[in-house]
Each structure stands twice: as C-alpha cells, then as structure tokens.
Amino acid sequence: MALLTDFAAGAEVNRASATDHTYAHYRIVPARHPGRTFGTAFAALVIAAVLYSVLTNPRWGWPVFAEWFFAEPVLAGLGRTLLLTALASVSGSLLGTALALARVSRSPLLASLSFGYIWLLRSIPLIVLLLVLNNLGYLYETISLGVPFTNTVFLNYPTTQLLTPFAAAFLGLTLNQSAFFAEIVRGGILSVDQGQHEAAAALGLPRRRQALRIVLPQAMRSILPTGFNEIIGLAKSTSMVYVLALPELFYTVQVIYRRNLEVIPLLMVATVWYLVIMTGLSIAQHYIERYFSKGAVRNPVPLPFQAFFQHFRRPLPVVAQAAAAASKSGFRDAQVFRSGGAVHVNAISKSFGSLKVLDNVELTLPAGSVTAILGPSGSGKSTLLRTINHLERVDDGFISIDSELVGYRQKGDTLYELKEKDILKSRADIAMVFQNFNLFPHLTVLENLIEAPIHVRGLARDEAIRLAQELLARVGLSDKINAYPRQLSGGQQQRVAIARALALRPKVLLFDEPTSALDPELVGEVLDVIKELARTGTTLMIVTHEIGFAREVADTVVFMEAGRVLEAGPPDRIFRDAQHPRIREFLAKVL
Ligand code: ADP
Ligand code: MG
C-alpha cells in the first residue's frame, strides 16, 4: 500500500515538472545506428576506390572510348542490335504466347506439339541453332511455298538468298526466345485464379475473349518481371550472332579492336551501350508493370500523362434521372428484366470417380419462382447449380429451360452435345452469382458490367453502359461505377456481381451461397437486393444457409443430402413439420 502511495506521489511530481516546461522545447536525439554509419562509410570507400581506379588508370583508355563511342560504325552496330532485339522480342513473345495457349488447350495433339517444340528449342544451345540456320542452304537448297504433297508451288527461292545473316539471326533468336517465353506465359496463365476462368465461362464470353480480356491481362502481372528478364537476356544474346558475321554492336567493336588493338576501351564502348539499353528496358518495364497492376492494388499510382489522356476519354452518357428513378422504385417496375424461364431438372446423376455427387435429382421450378436449396456441406448443392448452366456435365438425365435442352440437341432418343460456342451463347440465359464474387479485378465496375452485354448479347457500347448504370442504381452503387473491385467492401462486391449477372438479362439466376463469404453485418445488404429481385419474375435458385431469408422469400425449399433431394415443399411446411427426421435435425442445428 505504501508503495502505491509513493508511486502516486511520483506521478504527481512528474506532472508538476511537465507543467513547468513546455514540451515544444525538449531536445530530440535520434537513435544512433553505429552499424549503419559503418556501412555507409564502407560503401563510400568502395565507390571512391572503384572510381579512382577506373578514372586514373590510363589503360582504361577513356580518350579512345570517347573517340569511338559515337563513331558511325558503332552506332550502325547499335542500331542493328536494337532492331534485332525489338523484332525478336515482339515475334518471340507473340509466338511464345501462342505456344502457351496451345499448351493449355484442350487438344492433346496441339498441346503435345507445343510441348515438343518447347522441349527441343530449350535444349538446343542458341549458338548451335544460329549456325544451323546459317547453313540451312546446305540442307535445303531452295525454300518454296506451295500445297504440301502436291506439285503446286507458288514461290521458290534459293535458301542462301532468302536467309541472309540478319534473317538467320532474327529467326534463331525468335525461335529460341519463343520457347522460353511460352513457359513464362503458361506460368502466368496458371497463376490466374480458377474462379476467374469460371466466371468468364459462366457469363458466356467467347473463348478468345476469355483468354484475351480476362485471363491474359491478369496473367501479365506475373509474366512481366520474368518476361522482361528474358528480353534483357535477349538484348545481350544478340551479341551471340557475331558468329554469323553480322555487324551488330559486339561484332563491330571486335572488328575495330582487331584493327587498332585498343581492346579494353572498345569493349567499354559496347558495355556502356548495353548499359544504356538495359536502363531503357528497365524503365519501360517499370511503367508497363504499373499499367498492368490496374485494380491489383487498392490505391494505384496514376500513370504519367494519365490526366492528360483522360481528357480524350468519351464521357459516360448521363442517365442521372433514370438512375434516380430506378433507385427509388427498386427492381419492381424495371424494364430490364426478362420474364423468367421454367427449369426442369430431369432425373440427373453425376459422379466424380466413385463418388456419386448427384443421385437421380428431379426438380421443377416454374417460371418466376424462387427456390431455396438447403443442405449440409458436400451434399451436392453447388454441383447441382453448376450442372444447370452446364459448367459441369451430367452423366445421366437432362436439364431443360422453357423446354429447351441445356447443352444438348435432341435427335430421336439421342442427345448430341452442342459445340462450345453454342453452349456459351445459351449460357447467357442462365446467370450465376458465386460465393467468392469472382469479379474481374483488373476491370472497373463498369467494365465488369458491360463486358458480357457487349460481347455475348451484342449490345452497342452506349446501350450497355446505360443498362449498367441503371442496374448499379438499383443495387445502390451508382457512385462506384469507376471503382475497381478491390476498392469495394465484400457486400458491395457481391452487389456488383449480382448486377453483372443481371446485365445478361437472364431467364434464370443461380446463387451459390451468395452471402457465405461476407461479414455478418454485410449479409443484409446483399439479401435485400435478392429480396427485391425475387419479385421481378426472373426465376431464382438460391443455395443458402440463411434460414430466415429462405423462409421469407422462397416459394419452395429443397433439402438436399448426399446428392439426393430429401424433401421439397413450401417453406412454411418444411420449416414447421418436415417429414424427414434428418431435416428436422439439420434445422434444429442451424436455426
Ligand atoms: P456443396 O455445394 O453442397 O457443399 P458440392 O456440390 O460442392 O457440395 O460437392 C459435392 C461433393 O462432390 C463433395 O463431396 C465434393 O468433395 C465433391 N466434388 C465436387 N466437385 C468435385 C470435383 N471436381 N472432383 C471431385 N469431387 C468433387
Ligand atoms: Mg457449395
């Protein structure tokens, strides 16, 4: 107790002395870092020693260096090096990207061809490849263009005339570069989240558009650092084409020092030019990386001249009035909704290996109905949704929407699977909202929303923008139209995802646990949007664990377990007295 009083008294004294002086006059002493000071001194010493030696040793021959640095043959050689690097990196990257896409394609033969090419070209040393190409005239005296295996020939040239040293160098570097670049691009593609592929497919985007707009731009983030490494490597590898006696930078320098015997100064001429090239490439890399980091960071740094270019952007059409009206009236009287489709799930079964995930599931959802699917984890709810928009194929049975088969064409009693192009097109009638939102992070909210309407539905851009603005107003996010998904909260992201699904104007909208990834306080805002939607006439199918919500909005509740529908019926009955003891047990646990 005495100690305590002493302590209190001490505190009193401190406070008293603090009021005597003003804080502003305390002296601040930064922490000392003797190690850091020593390191700095050491670095200064090393730099001074290197500079001293380089500048004072006359054998470096700086006057000779100065004489040759801008000499005409050197600049001509530099020009050839730059041209070769630029050409080979462009064609190498293009060919490499094509090879990577071939390698991940679904055609096994195409994938093997690409694999074989990469294996071969990565194994052959560049210098060997260059020499073989240089001697191609010995192997094939002429190069002709015609129809294979016939006598039709359009062009016929002597190989040595066509394959000049420059062409051989360009070809060799391209072939070599593409093999390495292909693997870098493949690595980038693999790094893109599976959900992105799935969301792009669910929107029905054509395959090409999926690859070029959704997957590759995101892959760029991991392609660029290693890709630029390759290009810098390439700029240096061009020095290897001296074996073809092509007067690029290194070869030119060699020719000169053989004549004047000033080896070191001339090697320095080449070295400094290489340094200049690499510096330029590194700066380019920095800005290109920043461009492709769009949306990947929460607070992006604006690019240089971005404000300037923004001037030339077309402004968004103003639909403030329509938007305001829309946000007031909610979804109810919207013109944007199509009437719902009637879904018929006809005795479908599906197995993964020996695991039967769907077992003879039979469901009928009338047009405009709202169905909630409940059931324990692993009971096949997600798989059921995925079969409805044909992201997953069924083993048996079929699904139809307004009596049209999903994914197949019927002829007699045989079902023929549709071509992917047609599946993608028909998939747009069945939109899907995912648990993890799967918004495209590199596109703004607006770009996320107009992508499918333009490229699947064929809407004009202005029309698509207007639709997007209206939908955003309805989900209460008009002010976020130019934000990137990562700048939004989870609830906002899911509302954008719902708007994106609605922008397809689907007949059927599938929700796979739309609120499971959200904080409890954000669940409400998403459920409110779905509640609004429930009365628009679009057919909804919602996998959810929100029992209260299901009871309020659903016409039908379906309970699934182990791939089977245990019971289906109006919510009142299911929740009050389910027939099945298993359901009563489940409800007792989650309620
Ligand atoms: P739910 O959504 O009801 O939790 P899912 O439909 O996701 O269940 O999965 C049902 C069952 O199918 C689970 O046991 C799951 O492990 C299995 N499954 C789902 N997809 C695959 C797949 N591609 N390969 C193998 N098993 C899978
Ligand atoms: Mg699931």
Tab-separated table of N, CA, C and O in Angstrom, residues 523-588:
chain	number	residue	atom	x	y	z
A	523	VAL	N	-24.203	-9.078	-44.721
A	523	VAL	CA	-25.105	-10.065	-45.319
A	523	VAL	C	-26.419	-9.397	-45.717
A	523	VAL	O	-26.934	-9.589	-46.806
A	524	GLY	N	-26.920	-8.534	-44.811
A	524	GLY	CA	-28.222	-7.908	-45.017
A	524	GLY	C	-28.329	-7.157	-46.335
A	524	GLY	O	-29.308	-7.301	-47.056
A	525	GLU	N	-27.281	-6.376	-46.679
A	525	GLU	CA	-27.387	-5.549	-47.875
A	525	GLU	C	-27.500	-6.400	-49.137
A	525	GLU	O	-28.167	-6.023	-50.095
A	526	VAL	N	-26.846	-7.571	-49.131
A	526	VAL	CA	-26.936	-8.448	-50.297
A	526	VAL	C	-28.294	-9.143	-50.336
A	526	VAL	O	-28.947	-9.221	-51.381
A	527	LEU	N	-28.742	-9.602	-49.163
A	527	LEU	CA	-30.048	-10.272	-49.112
A	527	LEU	C	-31.168	-9.317	-49.541
A	527	LEU	O	-32.108	-9.717	-50.225
A	528	ASP	N	-31.033	-8.037	-49.164
A	528	ASP	CA	-32.060	-7.068	-49.559
A	528	ASP	C	-32.175	-6.973	-51.076
A	528	ASP	O	-33.273	-6.902	-51.629
A	529	VAL	N	-31.004	-6.975	-51.737
A	529	VAL	CA	-31.019	-6.906	-53.202
A	529	VAL	C	-31.703	-8.137	-53.776
A	529	VAL	O	-32.531	-8.047	-54.692
A	530	ILE	N	-31.392	-9.309	-53.213
A	530	ILE	CA	-32.002	-10.536	-53.739
A	530	ILE	C	-33.508	-10.538	-53.478
A	530	ILE	O	-34.302	-10.954	-54.314
A	531	LYS	N	-33.900	-10.019	-52.306
A	531	LYS	CA	-35.334	-9.937	-51.988
A	531	LYS	C	-36.060	-9.095	-53.030
A	531	LYS	O	-37.141	-9.445	-53.493
A	532	GLU	N	-35.447	-7.958	-53.378
A	532	GLU	CA	-36.036	-7.096	-54.399
A	532	GLU	C	-36.199	-7.869	-55.711
A	532	GLU	O	-37.209	-7.771	-56.396
A	533	LEU	N	-35.133	-8.635	-56.018
A	533	LEU	CA	-35.114	-9.377	-57.276
A	533	LEU	C	-36.203	-10.428	-57.322
A	533	LEU	O	-36.723	-10.766	-58.391
A	534	ALA	N	-36.535	-10.958	-56.144
A	534	ALA	CA	-37.415	-12.121	-56.089
A	534	ALA	C	-38.775	-11.837	-56.692
A	534	ALA	O	-39.480	-12.749	-57.084
A	535	ARG	N	-39.137	-10.574	-56.782
A	535	ARG	CA	-40.479	-10.273	-57.302
A	535	ARG	C	-40.449	-9.737	-58.722
A	535	ARG	O	-41.416	-9.169	-59.192
A	536	THR	N	-39.340	-9.868	-59.402
A	536	THR	CA	-39.250	-9.310	-60.754
A	536	THR	C	-39.663	-10.297	-61.823
A	536	THR	O	-39.747	-9.954	-62.981
A	537	GLY	N	-39.861	-11.539	-61.456
A	537	GLY	CA	-40.281	-12.507	-62.455
A	537	GLY	C	-39.143	-13.352	-62.992
A	537	GLY	O	-39.364	-14.310	-63.722
A	538	THR	N	-37.882	-13.013	-62.647
A	538	THR	CA	-36.775	-13.873	-63.027
A	538	THR	C	-36.809	-15.110	-62.130
A	538	THR	O	-37.082	-14.994	-60.939
A	539	THR	N	-36.546	-16.270	-62.709
A	539	THR	CA	-36.525	-17.485	-61.905
A	539	THR	C	-35.241	-17.508	-61.082
A	539	THR	O	-34.152	-17.378	-61.638
A	540	LEU	N	-35.379	-17.653	-59.775
A	540	LEU	CA	-34.185	-17.638	-58.921
A	540	LEU	C	-33.990	-18.983	-58.244
A	540	LEU	O	-34.948	-19.645	-57.847
A	541	MET	N	-32.734	-19.363	-58.117
A	541	MET	CA	-32.415	-20.595	-57.406
A	541	MET	C	-31.256	-20.237	-56.480
A	541	MET	O	-30.195	-19.828	-56.945
A	542	ILE	N	-31.475	-20.364	-55.190
A	542	ILE	CA	-30.519	-19.824	-54.225
A	542	ILE	C	-30.062	-20.907	-53.263
A	542	ILE	O	-30.877	-21.451	-52.505
A	543	VAL	N	-28.789	-21.212	-53.285
A	543	VAL	CA	-28.224	-22.081	-52.259
A	543	VAL	C	-27.852	-21.181	-51.097
A	543	VAL	O	-27.123	-20.205	-51.278
A	544	THR	N	-28.384	-21.446	-49.929
A	544	THR	CA	-28.124	-20.535	-48.822
A	544	THR	C	-28.214	-21.247	-47.477
A	544	THR	O	-28.821	-22.312	-47.354
A	545	HIS	N	-27.571	-20.655	-46.509
A	545	HIS	CA	-27.713	-21.140	-45.136
A	545	HIS	C	-28.511	-20.146	-44.299
A	545	HIS	O	-28.638	-20.299	-43.091
A	546	GLU	N	-29.019	-19.093	-44.955
A	546	GLU	CA	-29.809	-18.084	-44.243
A	546	GLU	C	-31.259	-18.554	-44.175
A	546	GLU	O	-32.064	-18.293	-45.061
A	547	ILE	N	-31.585	-19.259	-43.084
A	547	ILE	CA	-32.902	-19.891	-42.996
A	547	ILE	C	-34.017	-18.848	-42.992
A	547	ILE	O	-35.023	-18.975	-43.695
A	548	GLY	N	-33.825	-17.771	-42.209
A	548	GLY	CA	-34.854	-16.740	-42.116
A	548	GLY	C	-35.154	-16.147	-43.481
A	548	GLY	O	-36.313	-15.927	-43.857
A	549	PHE	N	-34.101	-15.918	-44.230
A	549	PHE	CA	-34.232	-15.352	-45.563
A	549	PHE	C	-34.979	-16.318	-46.483
A	549	PHE	O	-35.895	-15.938	-47.217
A	550	ALA	N	-34.596	-17.587	-46.416
A	550	ALA	CA	-35.246	-18.593	-47.254
A	550	ALA	C	-36.738	-18.647	-46.943
A	550	ALA	O	-37.579	-18.701	-47.845
A	551	ARG	N	-37.057	-18.587	-45.671
A	551	ARG	CA	-38.471	-18.671	-45.271
A	551	ARG	C	-39.242	-17.487	-45.826
A	551	ARG	O	-40.375	-17.608	-46.256
A	552	GLU	N	-38.580	-16.317	-45.849
A	552	GLU	CA	-39.284	-15.105	-46.264
A	552	GLU	C	-39.497	-15.035	-47.779
A	552	GLU	O	-40.566	-14.674	-48.236
A	553	VAL	N	-38.457	-15.369	-48.557
A	553	VAL	CA	-38.569	-15.097	-49.996
A	553	VAL	C	-38.884	-16.328	-50.849
A	553	VAL	O	-39.374	-16.172	-51.967
A	554	ALA	N	-38.586	-17.526	-50.367
A	554	ALA	CA	-38.699	-18.679	-51.252
A	554	ALA	C	-40.142	-19.147	-51.393
A	554	ALA	O	-40.927	-19.080	-50.439
A	555	ASP	N	-40.483	-19.615	-52.607
A	555	ASP	CA	-41.774	-20.298	-52.783
A	555	ASP	C	-41.611	-21.761	-52.413
A	555	ASP	O	-42.539	-22.405	-51.949
A	556	THR	N	-40.404	-22.266	-52.701
A	556	THR	CA	-40.143	-23.675	-52.484
A	556	THR	C	-38.809	-23.831	-51.783
A	556	THR	O	-37.863	-23.124	-52.115
A	557	VAL	N	-38.750	-24.729	-50.829
A	557	VAL	CA	-37.477	-25.043	-50.189
A	557	VAL	C	-37.136	-26.484	-50.548
A	557	VAL	O	-37.993	-27.373	-50.462
A	558	VAL	N	-35.909	-26.681	-50.983
A	558	VAL	CA	-35.464	-28.019	-51.368
A	558	VAL	C	-34.365	-28.418	-50.401
A	558	VAL	O	-33.424	-27.649	-50.190
A	559	PHE	N	-34.498	-29.581	-49.799
A	559	PHE	CA	-33.457	-30.017	-48.880
A	559	PHE	C	-32.674	-31.154	-49.517
A	559	PHE	O	-33.242	-32.160	-49.933
A	560	MET	N	-31.360	-30.967	-49.620
A	560	MET	CA	-30.526	-31.991	-50.242
A	560	MET	C	-29.619	-32.645	-49.220
A	560	MET	O	-29.132	-31.998	-48.291
A	561	GLU	N	-29.395	-33.943	-49.426
A	561	GLU	CA	-28.361	-34.614	-48.649
A	561	GLU	C	-27.766	-35.730	-49.484
A	561	GLU	O	-28.498	-36.464	-50.157
A	562	ALA	N	-26.454	-35.838	-49.446
A	562	ALA	CA	-25.729	-36.891	-50.154
A	562	ALA	C	-26.210	-37.041	-51.597
A	562	ALA	O	-26.402	-38.141	-52.092
A	563	GLY	N	-26.380	-35.901	-52.270
A	563	GLY	CA	-26.702	-35.963	-53.692
A	563	GLY	C	-28.149	-36.247	-54.001
A	563	GLY	O	-28.517	-36.408	-55.164
A	564	ARG	N	-28.988	-36.334	-52.980
A	564	ARG	CA	-30.403	-36.626	-53.232
A	564	ARG	C	-31.278	-35.508	-52.685
A	564	ARG	O	-30.912	-34.847	-51.707
A	565	VAL	N	-32.426	-35.311	-53.306
A	565	VAL	CA	-33.395	-34.377	-52.746
A	565	VAL	C	-34.206	-35.141	-51.720
A	565	VAL	O	-34.946	-36.054	-52.055
A	566	LEU	N	-34.020	-34.778	-50.446
A	566	LEU	CA	-34.750	-35.500	-49.403
A	566	LEU	C	-36.205	-35.061	-49.372
A	566	LEU	O	-37.116	-35.854	-49.204
A	567	GLU	N	-36.389	-33.733	-49.507
A	567	GLU	CA	-37.749	-33.226	-49.444
A	567	GLU	C	-37.806	-31.861	-50.098
A	567	GLU	O	-36.845	-31.097	-50.031
A	568	ALA	N	-38.916	-31.551	-50.734
A	568	ALA	CA	-39.112	-30.226	-51.307
A	568	ALA	C	-40.536	-29.800	-51.040
A	568	ALA	O	-41.452	-30.634	-51.056
A	569	GLY	N	-40.703	-28.508	-50.744
A	569	GLY	CA	-42.065	-28.051	-50.472
A	569	GLY	C	-42.083	-26.602	-50.065
A	569	GLY	O	-41.022	-25.959	-49.999
A	570	PRO	N	-43.230	-26.038	-49.779
A	570	PRO	CA	-43.308	-24.635	-49.351
A	570	PRO	C	-42.578	-24.454	-48.022
A	570	PRO	O	-42.601	-25.366	-47.185
A	571	PRO	N	-41.945	-23.307	-47.825
A	571	PRO	CA	-41.121	-23.101	-46.629
A	571	PRO	C	-41.891	-23.320	-45.330
A	571	PRO	O	-41.351	-23.924	-44.403
A	572	ASP	N	-43.129	-22.845	-45.298
A	572	ASP	CA	-43.899	-22.990	-44.053
A	572	ASP	C	-43.942	-24.431	-43.588
A	572	ASP	O	-43.712	-24.726	-42.421
A	573	ARG	N	-44.238	-25.319	-44.561
A	573	ARG	CA	-44.381	-26.722	-44.191
A	573	ARG	C	-43.024	-27.328	-43.804
A	573	ARG	O	-42.886	-27.957	-42.769
A	574	ILE	N	-41.993	-27.056	-44.657
A	574	ILE	CA	-40.680	-27.658	-44.400
A	574	ILE	C	-40.150	-27.208	-43.041
A	574	ILE	O	-39.630	-27.984	-42.257
A	575	PHE	N	-40.306	-25.905	-42.761
A	575	PHE	CA	-39.728	-25.413	-41.516
A	575	PHE	C	-40.557	-25.805	-40.301
A	575	PHE	O	-40.046	-25.914	-39.206
A	576	ARG	N	-41.888	-25.975	-40.508
A	576	ARG	CA	-42.712	-26.315	-39.345
A	576	ARG	C	-42.676	-27.820	-39.076
A	576	ARG	O	-42.309	-28.257	-38.012
A	577	ASP	N	-43.066	-28.595	-40.070
A	577	ASP	CA	-43.009	-30.038	-39.817
A	577	ASP	C	-42.502	-30.810	-41.044
A	577	ASP	O	-43.265	-31.273	-41.882
A	578	ALA	N	-41.170	-30.836	-41.156
A	578	ALA	CA	-40.563	-31.624	-42.215
A	578	ALA	C	-40.818	-33.099	-41.934
A	578	ALA	O	-40.839	-33.522	-40.783
A	579	GLN	N	-41.047	-33.869	-43.031
A	579	GLN	CA	-41.323	-35.294	-42.858
A	579	GLN	C	-40.086	-36.035	-42.380
A	579	GLN	O	-40.150	-36.925	-41.548
A	580	HIS	N	-38.960	-35.584	-42.900
A	580	HIS	CA	-37.738	-36.346	-42.712
A	580	HIS	C	-37.047	-35.977	-41.402
A	580	HIS	O	-36.779	-34.802	-41.164
A	581	PRO	N	-36.748	-36.934	-40.546
A	581	PRO	CA	-36.094	-36.591	-39.262
A	581	PRO	C	-34.752	-35.883	-39.485
A	581	PRO	O	-34.367	-35.017	-38.700
A	582	ARG	N	-34.048	-36.258	-40.571
A	582	ARG	CA	-32.735	-35.665	-40.849
A	582	ARG	C	-32.851	-34.149	-41.050
A	582	ARG	O	-31.987	-33.384	-40.635
A	583	ILE	N	-33.936	-33.718	-41.686
A	583	ILE	CA	-34.120	-32.288	-41.940
A	583	ILE	C	-34.416	-31.569	-40.624
A	583	ILE	O	-33.860	-30.505	-40.353
A	584	ARG	N	-35.271	-32.185	-39.802
A	584	ARG	CA	-35.580	-31.554	-38.509
A	584	ARG	C	-34.304	-31.393	-37.689
A	584	ARG	O	-34.084	-30.365	-37.060
A	585	GLU	N	-33.458	-32.387	-37.769
A	585	GLU	CA	-32.189	-32.360	-37.036
A	585	GLU	C	-31.303	-31.204	-37.552
A	585	GLU	O	-30.765	-30.420	-36.774
A	586	PHE	N	-31.210	-31.099	-38.893
A	586	PHE	CA	-30.383	-30.053	-39.521
A	586	PHE	C	-30.910	-28.672	-39.146
A	586	PHE	O	-30.155	-27.788	-38.751
A	587	LEU	N	-32.228	-28.510	-39.247
A	587	LEU	CA	-32.823	-27.203	-38.957
A	587	LEU	C	-32.626	-26.828	-37.495
A	587	LEU	O	-32.337	-25.679	-37.176
A	588	ALA	N	-32.744	-27.814	-36.623
A	588	ALA	CA	-32.543	-27.539	-35.201
A	588	ALA	C	-31.134	-27.001	-34.971
A	588	ALA	O	-30.912	-26.152	-34.105
